[in-house]
Each structure stands twice: as structure tokens, then as C-alpha cells.
PDB file of C-alpha atoms and ligand atoms in Angstrom:
ATOM      1  CA  MET A 121     148.513 104.757  80.436  1.00 39.00           C
ATOM      2  CA  ASP A 122     147.842 108.372  81.144  1.00 43.00           C
ATOM      3  CA  LYS A 123     150.991 110.403  81.208  1.00 45.00           C
ATOM      4  CA  MET A 124     150.168 111.727  84.724  1.00 44.00           C
ATOM      5  CA  ASP A 125     150.256 108.166  86.135  1.00 44.00           C
ATOM      6  CA  LYS A 126     153.980 107.913  85.438  1.00 62.00           C
ATOM      7  CA  ASN A 127     154.737 111.065  87.397  1.00 84.00           C
ATOM      8  CA  ILE A 128     156.281 110.623  90.750  1.00 90.00           C
ATOM      9  CA  TYR A 129     155.280 113.017  93.475  1.00 93.00           C
ATOM     10  CA  TYR A 130     158.362 113.892  95.528  1.00 94.00           C
ATOM     11  CA  ILE A 131     157.859 114.682  99.151  1.00 96.00           C
ATOM     12  CA  LEU A 132     160.805 116.572 100.482  1.00 95.00           C
ATOM     13  CA  ASP A 133     162.285 116.648 103.974  1.00 94.00           C
ATOM     14  CA  ALA A 134     164.518 119.504 105.079  1.00 92.00           C
ATOM     15  CA  SER A 135     167.472 117.177 104.355  1.00 89.00           C
ATOM     16  CA  ALA A 136     166.601 117.300 100.676  1.00 90.00           C
ATOM     17  CA  PHE A 137     167.210 120.927 100.459  1.00 88.00           C
ATOM     18  CA  ILE A 138     170.248 120.838 102.727  1.00 85.00           C
ATOM     19  CA  GLY A 139     171.643 117.952 100.853  1.00 84.00           C
ATOM     20  CA  GLY A 140     171.143 119.639  97.547  1.00 82.00           C
ATOM     21  CA  PHE A 141     168.484 117.307  96.036  1.00 84.00           C
ATOM     22  CA  GLU A 142     167.837 118.506  92.497  1.00 81.00           C
ATOM     23  CA  LEU A 143     164.254 119.270  92.140  1.00 82.00           C
ATOM     24  CA  LYS A 144     162.790 117.637  88.926  1.00 72.00           C
ATOM     25  CA  ASP A 145     159.739 118.592  86.978  1.00 70.00           C
ATOM     26  CA  SER A 146     156.875 120.215  88.898  1.00 73.00           C
ATOM     27  CA  LEU A 147     155.677 117.603  91.413  1.00 90.00           C
ATOM     28  CA  ASN A 148     157.687 118.466  94.585  1.00 95.00           C
ATOM     29  CA  PHE A 149     155.823 118.815  97.794  1.00 96.00           C
ATOM     30  CA  THR A 150     156.564 119.714 101.380  1.00 97.00           C
ATOM     31  CA  ILE A 151     154.923 120.944 104.585  1.00 96.00           C
ATOM     32  CA  SER A 152     155.017 124.578 105.882  1.00 95.00           C
ATOM     33  CA  GLU A 153     157.259 123.691 108.808  1.00 94.00           C
ATOM     34  CA  ILE A 154     160.168 122.637 106.596  1.00 93.00           C
ATOM     35  CA  SER A 155     160.760 126.240 105.496  1.00 90.00           C
ATOM     36  CA  GLU A 156     161.708 126.955 109.088  1.00 89.00           C
ATOM     37  CA  GLU A 157     164.115 124.029 109.143  1.00 89.00           C
ATOM     38  CA  VAL A 158     165.828 125.020 106.015  1.00 90.00           C
ATOM     39  CA  LYS A 159     168.074 127.772 107.603  1.00 87.00           C
ATOM     40  CA  ASP A 160     171.439 128.018 105.802  1.00 88.00           C
ATOM     41  CA  LEU A 161     171.611 130.529 102.986  1.00 88.00           C
ATOM     42  CA  LYS A 162     172.163 128.149 100.087  1.00 86.00           C
ATOM     43  CA  SER A 163     169.306 125.747 101.026  1.00 88.00           C
ATOM     44  CA  LYS A 164     167.020 128.580 101.674  1.00 91.00           C
ATOM     45  CA  MET A 165     167.675 130.026  98.284  1.00 89.00           C
ATOM     46  CA  ILE A 166     166.970 126.633  96.686  1.00 88.00           C
ATOM     47  CA  PHE A 167     163.795 126.424  98.652  1.00 92.00           C
ATOM     48  CA  ASP A 168     162.517 129.913  97.912  1.00 92.00           C
ATOM     49  CA  GLN A 169     163.351 129.742  94.344  1.00 91.00           C
ATOM     50  CA  ALA A 170     161.600 126.464  93.927  1.00 92.00           C
ATOM     51  CA  ILE A 171     158.447 127.972  95.442  1.00 93.00           C
ATOM     52  CA  GLU A 172     158.706 130.964  93.144  1.00 93.00           C
ATOM     53  CA  ASP A 173     159.273 128.699  90.045  1.00 90.00           C
ATOM     54  CA  ASN A 174     156.138 126.750  90.905  1.00 91.00           C
ATOM     55  CA  ILE A 175     157.992 123.431  91.180  1.00 91.00           C
ATOM     56  CA  LEU A 176     157.516 123.092  94.895  1.00 95.00           C
ATOM     57  CA  PHE A 177     154.216 123.202  96.694  1.00 95.00           C
ATOM     58  CA  ILE A 178     153.451 123.490 100.353  1.00 96.00           C
ATOM     59  CA  VAL A 179     150.566 121.243 101.414  1.00 96.00           C
ATOM     60  CA  GLU A 180     148.875 120.227 104.807  1.00 95.00           C
ATOM     61  CA  PRO A 181     148.265 116.555 105.502  1.00 95.00           C
ATOM     62  CA  ASP A 182     144.787 115.364 106.391  1.00 93.00           C
ATOM     63  CA  ASP A 183     144.007 114.714 110.157  1.00 93.00           C
ATOM     64  CA  LEU A 184     142.978 111.131 109.162  1.00 94.00           C
ATOM     65  CA  SER A 185     146.453 110.461 107.899  1.00 95.00           C
ATOM     66  CA  ILE A 186     147.998 111.798 111.147  1.00 93.00           C
ATOM     67  CA  ASN A 187     145.881 109.238 113.058  1.00 94.00           C
ATOM     68  CA  GLU A 188     146.815 106.533 110.642  1.00 93.00           C
ATOM     69  CA  LEU A 189     150.519 107.401 111.309  1.00 93.00           C
ATOM     70  CA  ASN A 190     150.154 107.473 115.058  1.00 92.00           C
ATOM     71  CA  ASN A 191     148.771 103.933 114.980  1.00 89.00           C
ATOM     72  CA  VAL A 192     151.781 102.698 113.040  1.00 88.00           C
ATOM     73  CA  ILE A 193     154.427 104.359 115.004  1.00 88.00           C
ATOM     74  CA  SER A 194     152.948 103.372 118.367  1.00 85.00           C
ATOM     75  CA  TYR A 195     153.614  99.851 117.281  1.00 78.00           C
ATOM     76  CA  SER A 196     157.016 100.354 115.752  1.00 75.00           C
ATOM     77  CA  GLY A 197     158.510 102.308 118.681  1.00 74.00           C
ATOM     78  CA  ASP A 198     159.400 105.289 116.537  1.00 72.00           C
ATOM     79  CA  THR A 199     157.205 107.647 118.386  1.00 73.00           C
ATOM     80  CA  LEU A 200     160.139 108.953 120.513  1.00 74.00           C
ATOM     81  CA  ARG A 201     162.324 109.527 117.585  1.00 80.00           C
ATOM     82  CA  LEU A 202     160.099 111.538 115.397  1.00 88.00           C
ATOM     83  CA  SER A 203     159.565 115.250 115.803  1.00 90.00           C
ATOM     84  CA  ASN A 204     156.132 116.768 115.035  1.00 91.00           C
ATOM     85  CA  VAL A 205     157.530 117.983 111.708  1.00 93.00           C
ATOM     86  CA  ASP A 206     158.628 114.389 110.860  1.00 94.00           C
ATOM     87  CA  LYS A 207     155.259 113.129 111.735  1.00 94.00           C
ATOM     88  CA  LYS A 208     153.508 115.696 109.572  1.00 96.00           C
ATOM     89  CA  LEU A 209     155.689 114.908 106.650  1.00 97.00           C
ATOM     90  CA  LEU A 210     154.942 111.174 107.132  1.00 97.00           C
ATOM     91  CA  ALA A 211     151.239 111.933 107.244  1.00 97.00           C
ATOM     92  CA  LEU A 212     151.560 113.774 104.034  1.00 97.00           C
ATOM     93  CA  ALA A 213     153.105 110.668 102.389  1.00 97.00           C
ATOM     94  CA  ILE A 214     150.316 108.615 103.716  1.00 97.00           C
ATOM     95  CA  ASP A 215     147.799 111.194 102.349  1.00 96.00           C
ATOM     96  CA  PHE A 216     149.289 110.950  98.836  1.00 96.00           C
ATOM     97  CA  SER A 217     149.586 107.234  98.938  1.00 95.00           C
ATOM     98  CA  ASN A 218     145.965 106.804 100.072  1.00 95.00           C
ATOM     99  CA  GLN A 219     145.061 109.035  96.986  1.00 94.00           C
ATOM    100  CA  GLY A 220     146.699 106.617  94.702  1.00 94.00           C
ATOM    101  CA  LYS A 221     149.636 108.871  93.863  1.00 94.00           C
ATOM    102  CA  LYS A 222     152.968 107.475  92.998  1.00 93.00           C
ATOM    103  CA  ILE A 223     155.260 108.974  95.529  1.00 94.00           C
ATOM    104  CA  LYS A 224     158.774 109.040  96.733  1.00 94.00           C
ATOM    105  CA  VAL A 225     159.945 110.667  99.936  1.00 96.00           C
ATOM    106  CA  VAL A 226     163.304 112.317  99.897  1.00 93.00           C
ATOM    107  CA  THR A 227     164.970 112.226 103.293  1.00 93.00           C
ATOM    108  CA  ASP A 228     168.097 111.387 105.086  1.00 88.00           C
ATOM    109  CA  ASP A 229     166.346 110.814 108.412  1.00 88.00           C
ATOM    110  CA  TYR A 230     166.716 107.210 109.477  1.00 86.00           C
ATOM    111  CA  SER A 231     163.527 107.290 111.662  1.00 88.00           C
ATOM    112  CA  ILE A 232     161.446 108.654 108.794  1.00 92.00           C
ATOM    113  CA  GLN A 233     162.927 106.070 106.436  1.00 92.00           C
ATOM    114  CA  ASN A 234     162.148 103.324 108.983  1.00 90.00           C
ATOM    115  CA  VAL A 235     158.468 104.224 109.196  1.00 92.00           C
ATOM    116  CA  LEU A 236     158.340 104.525 105.348  1.00 94.00           C
ATOM    117  CA  LYS A 237     159.615 100.984 105.136  1.00 93.00           C
ATOM    118  CA  ILE A 238     157.018  99.709 107.564  1.00 91.00           C
ATOM    119  CA  ILE A 239     154.095 101.451 105.561  1.00 93.00           C
ATOM    120  CA  ASN A 240     155.641 100.542 102.249  1.00 94.00           C
ATOM    121  CA  ILE A 241     156.213 103.973 100.814  1.00 96.00           C
ATOM    122  CA  PRO A 242     159.323 104.418  98.686  1.00 95.00           C
ATOM    123  CA  TYR A 243     162.022 106.823  99.629  1.00 94.00           C
ATOM    124  CA  ARG A 244     165.448 107.901  98.639  1.00 90.00           C
ATOM    125  CA  SER A 245     168.120 109.521 100.625  1.00 87.00           C
ATOM    126  CA  VAL A 246     170.150 112.443  99.580  1.00 83.00           C
ATOM    127  CA  LEU A 247     173.500 112.114 101.301  1.00 73.00           C
ATOM    128  CA  THR A 248     173.418 108.852 103.272  1.00 59.00           C
ATOM    129  CA  GLU A 249     172.785 105.228 102.215  1.00 52.00           C
ATOM    130  CA  GLY A 250     169.273 104.274 103.075  1.00 52.00           C
ATOM    131  CA  ILE A 251     168.716 101.692 105.848  1.00 53.00           C
ATOM    132  CA  LYS A 252     168.384  98.101 104.788  1.00 60.00           C
ATOM    133  CA  GLY A 253     165.995  96.643 107.350  1.00 62.00           C
ATOM    134  CA  ILE A 254     163.343  97.644 109.651  1.00 66.00           C
ATOM    135  CA  TYR A 255     164.451  98.770 113.106  1.00 66.00           C
ATOM    136  CA  ASN A 256     162.895  99.245 116.535  1.00 74.00           C
ATOM    137  CA  TRP A 257     164.355 101.093 119.510  1.00 78.00           C
ATOM    138  CA  LYS A 258     164.557  99.814 122.965  1.00 85.00           C
ATOM    139  CA  LYS A 259     165.734 101.767 126.000  1.00 90.00           C
ATOM    140  CA  THR A 260     168.494  99.690 127.452  1.00 91.00           C
ATOM    141  CA  CYS A 261     170.849 100.052 130.341  1.00 92.00           C
ATOM    142  CA  GLN A 262     174.579 100.551 129.327  1.00 90.00           C
ATOM    143  CA  GLY A 263     175.773  98.551 132.481  1.00 91.00           C
ATOM    144  CA  CYS A 264     173.488  95.565 133.183  1.00 93.00           C
ATOM    145  CA  ARG A 265     171.553  95.625 129.719  1.00 90.00           C
ATOM    146  CA  LYS A 266     168.215  95.785 131.395  1.00 93.00           C
ATOM    147  CA  GLU A 267     165.521  96.877 128.992  1.00 92.00           C
ATOM    148  CA  TYR A 268     163.079  99.628 129.898  1.00 92.00           C
ATOM    149  CA  PRO A 269     159.678 100.415 128.462  1.00 90.00           C
ATOM    150  CA  ASP A 270     159.544 103.642 126.354  1.00 85.00           C
ATOM    151  CA  ASN A 271     157.765 105.515 129.026  1.00 87.00           C
ATOM    152  CA  TYR A 272     160.456 105.067 131.608  1.00 89.00           C
ATOM    153  CA  ASP A 273     161.635 108.593 132.195  1.00 87.00           C
ATOM    154  CA  ASP A 274     164.750 108.237 134.320  1.00 91.00           C
ATOM    155  CA  GLU A 275     168.051 108.549 132.571  1.00 91.00           C
ATOM    156  CA  VAL A 276     169.750 106.040 134.721  1.00 94.00           C
ATOM    157  CA  CYS A 277     169.123 102.471 135.417  1.00 94.00           C
ATOM    158  CA  GLU A 278     167.076 101.651 138.639  1.00 94.00           C
ATOM    159  CA  ILE A 279     169.241  98.602 139.253  1.00 92.00           C
ATOM    160  CA  CYS A 280     172.837  99.514 138.613  1.00 95.00           C
ATOM    161  CA  GLY A 281     172.735 103.196 138.117  1.00 93.00           C
ATOM    162  CA  SER A 282     174.355 103.195 134.635  1.00 93.00           C
ATOM    163  CA  LYS A 283     173.112 105.390 131.888  1.00 92.00           C
ATOM    164  CA  ILE A 284     170.281 104.447 129.757  1.00 91.00           C
ATOM    165  CA  PHE A 285     170.473 104.605 125.953  1.00 88.00           C
ATOM    166  CA  LYS A 286     168.220 103.852 123.055  1.00 84.00           C
ATOM    167  CA  ARG A 287     169.468 100.735 121.360  1.00 82.00           C
ATOM    168  CA  ARG A 288     168.538 100.089 117.760  1.00 75.00           C
ATOM    169  CA  ILE A 289     167.096  96.554 117.290  1.00 75.00           C
ATOM    170  CA  LYS A 290     166.815  95.133 113.810  1.00 69.00           C
ATOM    171  CA  LEU A 291     163.538  93.392 113.039  1.00 65.00           C
ATOM    172  CA  ASP A 292     162.844  91.204 110.036  1.00 55.00           C
TER     173      ASP A 292
HETATM  174 ZN1  LIG B 228     171.619  98.600 134.838  1.00 92.91          ZN
END
């Protein structure tokens, strides 16, 4: 086996820097927006130093991977939970995966982890224990438990007037 085949490409979320993930060898990747999410001094220093040391590279995902991701999350119900930055990071993971690279995403974000589980891309968390199953979210009334579609914009229930929250449902 080629030595390169064994190398894992790490894709780093902002939480990797904030959580103090130790960057190994030279195959660490992220997207440009993460540099703006890494705000505190210590994490920013780790980030900038890694760029300078050529062990961290900023790359842009392919548009096709973004489309592929949008198909997945429209089904899983994660669309509402993911920021544009999250989506771009996931698209990059799909990109690398489609290129046959061995990857691991480093993130503490449950919504990102949930999507990675669905698309079968390995991940590890920095601070928190990773989630065990696959989850979906359902808008639900706190009072009468009526469930609403994702596009229901009101914050209160049309029947009982109670607050609506997003309930996490475990799928298997
Ligand atoms: Zn209600």
C-alpha cells in the first residue's frame, strides 16, 4: 500500500481550534470562514501558526458537493440547524470523500456530526462525546405536543398558544 493511502485528511471545524485539537502531520484542512469563527486569542494563535507552518490548508468545496449535501439535509431535517459555514464544511468533507481520500472531520457540533453519520463519513469530537444515533428534529408544541412542519414560522402553537420548540427525535 502506498504510504499516502494511510494518511488521514483532517477537516477541522472552529470547535477543533477552540477545543485545542492537536494538529498532526500536514493534512489538516478547513474553509476560509472558519478563520472568522476562531476569535479568542489562543485559538487564533493556533490557527495562524498552523497556516504559517504549512500544516493547515484552506480549501473551497465544489458546488456539486454543496448540492449533494443539500439533498441529504433536506431529507434528514438538519437544514434549520446548520449554518452556511457548517454546510460548507460538510460539503468539503463530501468533496474529499468523493475523491477517495481517507478523512476524519473534527467537530463538536452535533448537527454536523449527525449529517456525517448519515453520509457515513468518520468524525471525532474534541470536547464532547460524539452522538450515538442518528437524529432528526421536529417542531413540537410544548403544551399540546402538536407537531409542526419545518416551515411553520410562528413561535407559538396555533391550537393552545404554547411555545414551540425543536424536539430531537432519534431514528434508527
Ligand atoms: Zn399546542
